Tab-separated table of C-alpha atoms and ligand atoms in Angstrom:
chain	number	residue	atom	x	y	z
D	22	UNK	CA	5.431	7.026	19.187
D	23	UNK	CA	5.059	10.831	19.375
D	24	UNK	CA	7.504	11.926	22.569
D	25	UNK	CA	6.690	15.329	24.218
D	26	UNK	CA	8.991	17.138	25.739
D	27	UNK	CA	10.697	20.083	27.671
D	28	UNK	CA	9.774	22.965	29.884
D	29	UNK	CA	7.745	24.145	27.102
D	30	UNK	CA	4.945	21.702	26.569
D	31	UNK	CA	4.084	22.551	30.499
D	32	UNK	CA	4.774	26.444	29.571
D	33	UNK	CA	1.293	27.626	30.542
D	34	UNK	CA	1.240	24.955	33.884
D	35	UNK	CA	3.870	26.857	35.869
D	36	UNK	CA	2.911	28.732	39.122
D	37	UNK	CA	5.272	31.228	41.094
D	38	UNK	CA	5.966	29.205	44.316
D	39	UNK	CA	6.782	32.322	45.943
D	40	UNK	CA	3.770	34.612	45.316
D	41	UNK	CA	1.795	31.698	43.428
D	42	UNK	CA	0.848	34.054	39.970
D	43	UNK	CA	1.040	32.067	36.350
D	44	UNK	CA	4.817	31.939	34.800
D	45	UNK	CA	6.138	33.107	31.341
D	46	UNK	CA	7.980	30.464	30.298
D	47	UNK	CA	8.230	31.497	26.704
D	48	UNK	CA	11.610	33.340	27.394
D	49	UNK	CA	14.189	30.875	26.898
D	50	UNK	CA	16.671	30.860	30.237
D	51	UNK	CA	14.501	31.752	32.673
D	52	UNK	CA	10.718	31.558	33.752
D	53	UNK	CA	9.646	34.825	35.579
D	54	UNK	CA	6.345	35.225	37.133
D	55	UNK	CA	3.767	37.464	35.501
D	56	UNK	CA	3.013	39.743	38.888
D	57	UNK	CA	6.591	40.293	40.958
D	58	UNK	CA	8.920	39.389	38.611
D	59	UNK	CA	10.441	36.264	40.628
D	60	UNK	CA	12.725	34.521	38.589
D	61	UNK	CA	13.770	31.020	38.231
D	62	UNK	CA	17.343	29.752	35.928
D	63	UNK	CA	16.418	26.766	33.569
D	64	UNK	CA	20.084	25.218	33.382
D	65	UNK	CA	21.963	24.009	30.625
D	66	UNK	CA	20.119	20.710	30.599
D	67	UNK	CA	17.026	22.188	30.671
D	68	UNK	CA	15.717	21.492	34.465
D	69	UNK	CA	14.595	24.672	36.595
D	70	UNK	CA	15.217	25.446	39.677
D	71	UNK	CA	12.613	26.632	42.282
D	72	UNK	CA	14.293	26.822	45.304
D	73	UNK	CA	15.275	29.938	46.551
D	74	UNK	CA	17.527	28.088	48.196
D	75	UNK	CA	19.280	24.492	48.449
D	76	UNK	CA	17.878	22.205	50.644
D	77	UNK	CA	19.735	19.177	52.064
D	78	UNK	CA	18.070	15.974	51.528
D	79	UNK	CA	20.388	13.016	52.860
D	80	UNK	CA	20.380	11.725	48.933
D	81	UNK	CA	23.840	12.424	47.079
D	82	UNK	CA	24.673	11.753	44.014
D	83	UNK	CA	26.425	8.558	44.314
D	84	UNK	CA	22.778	7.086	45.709
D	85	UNK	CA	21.101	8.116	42.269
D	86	UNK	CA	23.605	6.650	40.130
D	87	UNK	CA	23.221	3.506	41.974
D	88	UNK	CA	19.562	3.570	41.892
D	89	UNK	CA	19.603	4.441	37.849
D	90	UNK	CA	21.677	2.026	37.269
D	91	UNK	CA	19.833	-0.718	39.345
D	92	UNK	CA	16.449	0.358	37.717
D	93	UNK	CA	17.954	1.011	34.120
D	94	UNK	CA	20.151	-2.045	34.141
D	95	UNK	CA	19.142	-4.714	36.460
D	96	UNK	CA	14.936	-4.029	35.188
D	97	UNK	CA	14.755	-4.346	39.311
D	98	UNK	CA	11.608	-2.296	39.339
D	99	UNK	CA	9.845	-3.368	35.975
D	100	UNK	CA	7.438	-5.585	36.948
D	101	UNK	CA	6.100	-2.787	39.584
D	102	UNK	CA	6.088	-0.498	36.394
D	103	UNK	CA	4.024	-2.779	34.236
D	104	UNK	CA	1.362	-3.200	37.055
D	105	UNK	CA	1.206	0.571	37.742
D	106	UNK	CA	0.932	1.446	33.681
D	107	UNK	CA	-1.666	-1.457	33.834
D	108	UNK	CA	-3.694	0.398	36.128
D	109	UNK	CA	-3.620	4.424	35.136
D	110	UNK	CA	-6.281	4.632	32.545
D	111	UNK	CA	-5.871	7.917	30.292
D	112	UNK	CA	-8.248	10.643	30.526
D	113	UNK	CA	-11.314	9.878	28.045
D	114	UNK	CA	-11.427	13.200	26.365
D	115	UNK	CA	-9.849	13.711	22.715
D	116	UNK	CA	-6.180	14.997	23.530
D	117	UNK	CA	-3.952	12.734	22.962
D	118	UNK	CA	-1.183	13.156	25.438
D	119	UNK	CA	-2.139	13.441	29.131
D	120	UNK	CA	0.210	14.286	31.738
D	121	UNK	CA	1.345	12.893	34.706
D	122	UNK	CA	3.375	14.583	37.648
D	123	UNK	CA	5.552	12.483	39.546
D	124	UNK	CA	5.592	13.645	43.205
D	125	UNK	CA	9.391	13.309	44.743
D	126	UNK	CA	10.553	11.634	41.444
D	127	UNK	CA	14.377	11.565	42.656
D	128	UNK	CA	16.786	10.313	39.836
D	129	UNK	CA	13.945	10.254	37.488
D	130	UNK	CA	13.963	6.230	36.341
D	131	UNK	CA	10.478	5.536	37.638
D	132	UNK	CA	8.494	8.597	35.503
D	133	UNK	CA	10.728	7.936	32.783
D	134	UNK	CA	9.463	4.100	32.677
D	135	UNK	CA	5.944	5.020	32.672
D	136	UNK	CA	6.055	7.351	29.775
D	137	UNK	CA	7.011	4.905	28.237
D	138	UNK	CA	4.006	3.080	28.114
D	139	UNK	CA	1.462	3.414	25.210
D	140	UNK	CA	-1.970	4.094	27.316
D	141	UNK	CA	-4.515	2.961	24.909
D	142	UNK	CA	-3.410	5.084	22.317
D	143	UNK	CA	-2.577	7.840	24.168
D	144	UNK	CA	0.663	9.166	25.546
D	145	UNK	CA	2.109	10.539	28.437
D	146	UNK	CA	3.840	13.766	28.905
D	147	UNK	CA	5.950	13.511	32.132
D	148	UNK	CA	6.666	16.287	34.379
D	149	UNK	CA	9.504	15.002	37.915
D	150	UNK	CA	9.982	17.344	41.095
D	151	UNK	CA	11.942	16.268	43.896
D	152	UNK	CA	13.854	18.685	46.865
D	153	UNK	CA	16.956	17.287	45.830
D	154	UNK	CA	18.698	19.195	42.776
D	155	UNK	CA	21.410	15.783	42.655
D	156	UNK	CA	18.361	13.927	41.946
D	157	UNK	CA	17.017	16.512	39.409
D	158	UNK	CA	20.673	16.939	37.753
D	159	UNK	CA	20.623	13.090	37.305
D	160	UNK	CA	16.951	13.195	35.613
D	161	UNK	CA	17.508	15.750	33.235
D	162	UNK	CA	21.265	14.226	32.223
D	163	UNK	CA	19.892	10.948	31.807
D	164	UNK	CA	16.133	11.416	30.669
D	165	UNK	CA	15.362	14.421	27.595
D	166	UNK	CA	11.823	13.256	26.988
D	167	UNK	CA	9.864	14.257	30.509
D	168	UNK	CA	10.301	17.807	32.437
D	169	UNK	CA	12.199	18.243	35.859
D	170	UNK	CA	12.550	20.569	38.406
D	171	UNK	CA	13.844	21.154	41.681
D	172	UNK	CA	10.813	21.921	44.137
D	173	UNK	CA	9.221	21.824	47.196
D	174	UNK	CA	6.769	18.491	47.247
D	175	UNK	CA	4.543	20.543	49.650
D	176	UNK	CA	4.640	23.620	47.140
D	177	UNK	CA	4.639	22.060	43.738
D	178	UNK	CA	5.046	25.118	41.332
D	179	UNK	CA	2.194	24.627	39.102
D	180	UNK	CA	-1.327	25.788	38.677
D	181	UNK	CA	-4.423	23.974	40.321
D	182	UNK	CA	-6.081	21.388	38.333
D	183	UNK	CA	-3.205	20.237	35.719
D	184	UNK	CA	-2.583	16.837	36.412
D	185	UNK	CA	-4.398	14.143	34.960
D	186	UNK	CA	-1.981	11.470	37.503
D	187	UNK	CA	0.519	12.329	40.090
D	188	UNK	CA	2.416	9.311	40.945
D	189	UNK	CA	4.608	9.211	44.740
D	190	UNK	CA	6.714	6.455	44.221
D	191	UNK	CA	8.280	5.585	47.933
D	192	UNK	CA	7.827	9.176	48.156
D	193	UNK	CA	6.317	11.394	51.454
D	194	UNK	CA	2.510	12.515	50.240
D	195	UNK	CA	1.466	15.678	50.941
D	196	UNK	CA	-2.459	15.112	49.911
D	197	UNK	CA	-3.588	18.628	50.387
D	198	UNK	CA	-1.212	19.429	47.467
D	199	UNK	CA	-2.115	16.172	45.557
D	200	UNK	CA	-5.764	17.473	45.235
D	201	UNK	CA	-4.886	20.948	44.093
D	202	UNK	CA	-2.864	20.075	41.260
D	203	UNK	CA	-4.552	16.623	40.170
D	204	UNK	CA	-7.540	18.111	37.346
D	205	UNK	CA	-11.591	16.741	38.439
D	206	UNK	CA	-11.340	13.721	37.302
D	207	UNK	CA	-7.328	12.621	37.845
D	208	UNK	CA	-6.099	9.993	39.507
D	209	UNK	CA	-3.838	9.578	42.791
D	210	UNK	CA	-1.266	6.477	42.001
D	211	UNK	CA	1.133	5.656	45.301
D	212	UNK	CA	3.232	2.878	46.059
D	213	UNK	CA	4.053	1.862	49.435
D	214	UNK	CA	6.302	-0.908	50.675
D	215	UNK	CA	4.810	-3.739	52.132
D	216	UNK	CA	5.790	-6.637	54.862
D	217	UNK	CA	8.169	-8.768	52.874
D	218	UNK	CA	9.849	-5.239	50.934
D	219	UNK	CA	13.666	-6.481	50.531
D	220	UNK	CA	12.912	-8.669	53.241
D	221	UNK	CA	16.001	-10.824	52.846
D	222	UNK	CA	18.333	-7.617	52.901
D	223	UNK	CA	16.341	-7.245	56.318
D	224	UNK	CA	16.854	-10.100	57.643
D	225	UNK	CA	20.327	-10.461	56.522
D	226	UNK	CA	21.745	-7.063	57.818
D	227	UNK	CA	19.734	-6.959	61.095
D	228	UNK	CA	19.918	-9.819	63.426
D	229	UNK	CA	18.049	-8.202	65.991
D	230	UNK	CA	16.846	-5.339	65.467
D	231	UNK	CA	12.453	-3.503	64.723
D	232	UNK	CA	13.870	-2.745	61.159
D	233	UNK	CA	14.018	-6.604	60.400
D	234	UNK	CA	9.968	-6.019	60.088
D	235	UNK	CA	7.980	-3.828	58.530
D	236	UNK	CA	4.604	-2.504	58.184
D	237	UNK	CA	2.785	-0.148	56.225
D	238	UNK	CA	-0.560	0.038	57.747
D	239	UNK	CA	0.048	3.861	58.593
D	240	UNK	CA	0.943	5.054	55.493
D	241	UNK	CA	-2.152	2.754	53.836
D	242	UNK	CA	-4.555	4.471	56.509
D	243	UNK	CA	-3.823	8.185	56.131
D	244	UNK	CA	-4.463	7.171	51.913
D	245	UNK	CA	-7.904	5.728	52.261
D	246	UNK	CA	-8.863	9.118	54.789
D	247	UNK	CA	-7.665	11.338	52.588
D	248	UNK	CA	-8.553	10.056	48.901
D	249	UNK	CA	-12.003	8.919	47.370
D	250	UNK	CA	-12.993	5.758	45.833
D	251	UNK	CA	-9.607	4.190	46.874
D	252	UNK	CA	-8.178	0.796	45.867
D	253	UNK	CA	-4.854	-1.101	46.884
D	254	UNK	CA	-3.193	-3.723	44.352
D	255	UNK	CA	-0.335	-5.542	45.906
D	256	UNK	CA	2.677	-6.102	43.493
D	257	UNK	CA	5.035	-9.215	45.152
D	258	UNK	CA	8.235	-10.559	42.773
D	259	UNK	CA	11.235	-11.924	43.227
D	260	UNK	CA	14.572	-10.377	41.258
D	261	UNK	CA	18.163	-12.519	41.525
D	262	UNK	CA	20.811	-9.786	41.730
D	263	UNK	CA	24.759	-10.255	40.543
D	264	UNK	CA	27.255	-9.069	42.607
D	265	UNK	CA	27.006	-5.464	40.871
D	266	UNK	CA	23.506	-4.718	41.699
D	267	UNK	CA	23.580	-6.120	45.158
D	268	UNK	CA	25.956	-3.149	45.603
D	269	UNK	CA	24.341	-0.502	43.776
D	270	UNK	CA	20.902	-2.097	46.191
D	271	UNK	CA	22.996	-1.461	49.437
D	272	UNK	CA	24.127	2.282	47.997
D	273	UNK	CA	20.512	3.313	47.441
D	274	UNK	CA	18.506	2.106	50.144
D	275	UNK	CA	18.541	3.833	53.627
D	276	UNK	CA	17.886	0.636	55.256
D	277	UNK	CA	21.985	-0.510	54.643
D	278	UNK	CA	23.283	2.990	55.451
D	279	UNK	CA	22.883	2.031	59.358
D	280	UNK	CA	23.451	-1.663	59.248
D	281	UNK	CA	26.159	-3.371	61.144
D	282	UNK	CA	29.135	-2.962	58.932
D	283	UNK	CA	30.310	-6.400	58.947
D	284	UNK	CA	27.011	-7.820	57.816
D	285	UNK	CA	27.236	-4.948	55.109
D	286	UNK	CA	30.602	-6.336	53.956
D	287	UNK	CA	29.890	-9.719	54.450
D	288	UNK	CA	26.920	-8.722	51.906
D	289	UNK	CA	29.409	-7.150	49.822
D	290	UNK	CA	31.084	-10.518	49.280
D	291	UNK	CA	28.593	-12.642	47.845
D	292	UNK	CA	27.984	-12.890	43.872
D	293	UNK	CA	24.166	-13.210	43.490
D	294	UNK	CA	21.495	-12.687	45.869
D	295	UNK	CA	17.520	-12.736	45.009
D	296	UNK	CA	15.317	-9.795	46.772
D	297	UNK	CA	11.608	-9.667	47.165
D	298	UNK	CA	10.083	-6.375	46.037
D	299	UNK	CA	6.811	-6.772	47.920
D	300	UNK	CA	4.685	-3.139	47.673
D	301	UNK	CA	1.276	-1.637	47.841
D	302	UNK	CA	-0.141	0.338	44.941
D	303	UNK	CA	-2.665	2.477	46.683
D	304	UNK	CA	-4.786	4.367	43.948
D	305	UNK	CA	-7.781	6.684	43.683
D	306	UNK	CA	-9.319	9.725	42.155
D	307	UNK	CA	-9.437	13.112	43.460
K	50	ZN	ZN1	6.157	35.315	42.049
């Protein structure tokens, strides 16, 4: 299959997040904004920077490797990834790549896994922002085939109307900026957990506590107001972990990080462990 790739194949995408012109991205090292001159570094593995300056996220880079690893290794997330290829259908006109943006894409795994779908004939060209530049670091180390940059979700540094999909994958949606940069006919894809979402690291680490439940009838609610012709595909599995991945689970999600610590080393000691992924695929077009 024909991969796309780099900053270049999105050259003429770019937007200045700071005054909001078009970007030359033509000159190698840098991409500097056709009206004021801003300038952003591309670094030496190829991600660019829009940040003026860093912002602190809560996600280091420890939590990245763990999640890589747990998506890479332990396939924890690939039956999610084979419903959500299932449903994007490709834009009907002749091109044969589309592209997708994936909306607070952290280490990268989850884009990278969907390009790597063949879409009725058609490919993907994948472009990952997130706020965190250990997240984006990660990405562009580990995955050469999509773009990545460090960005503001709520100021995505592209031009209106480029996206054919923009994924947010357990990711905060900021909708107003969803319809500006998904094209006329593109399509919203965003997956939510549901009730039974790691349920059993739930129940194990809290005894008594609100985070032993969950809902996501909030986040389901603001969707359906704020995108058209909307549709929700629950995705339910079980995965049995080793001993390996039940640590790398307990490094990436937020959920252990304020658990009880002897229920977190009590965790620690067993040697397999199955966990429900349980989620909402909430999808609709602009
Ligand atoms: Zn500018």
């Amino acid at each position: 299959m024909k991969r796309t790739t780099d900053v270049s194949q999105f050259a003429s995408m770019f937007r200045c997040p700071l005054c909001g012109s078009s970007m030359d991205a033509d000159s190698g090292k840098s991409l500097i904004c056709t009206e004021r001159g801003h300038t952003f570094d591309r670094s030496r593995h190829g991600y660019v920077n829009f940040l003026t300056k860093p912002v602190k996220t809560g996600y280091d880079a420890g939590l990245f490797e763990a999640r890589s690893r747990l998506i890479g290794e332990c396939e924890f997330f690939d039956p999610l990834h084979h419903a959500i290829a299932d449903l994007i259908s490709p834009p009907k006109s002749g091109q044969e790549t589309f592209t997708i943006l994936d909306s607070g894409c952290g280490e990268g795994s989850h884009l990278n896994a969907l390009c790597g779908f063949d879409y009725a004939g058609k490919t993907a060209a994948g472009a990952g922002i997130d706020l965190s530049k250990d997240g984006i670091v990660k990405a562009s180390k580990t995955y050469k085939d999509q773009m990545w940059a460090v960005a503001d979700v709520a100021r995505a540094p592209f031009l209106d109307h480029q996206f054919d999909v923009v994924l947010s994958i357990f990711s905060p949606s900021n909708y107003a900026e969803f319809h500006r940069l998904l094209k006329d006919d593109g399509m919203l894809v965003k997956v939510v957990p549901r009730r039974d979402y790691l349920i059993e690291l739930r129940q194990f680490l809290y005894t008594d506590s609100p985070r032993r439940t969950y809902s996501n009838a909030a986040a389901v609610e603001r969707f359906t107001a704020n995108v058209g012709n909307s549709r929700r595909v629950r995705v339910r599995y079980a995965k049995m972990l080793n001993r390996q991945a039940i640590h790398w689970l307990l490094k990436m999600t937020p959920l252990a990080w304020s658990a009880p610590e002897e229920r977190v080393s009590l965790l620690k000691e067993m040697t397999s462990a199955e966990m429900t992924v349980d989620v909402d695929i909430l999808m609709g077009m602009r």
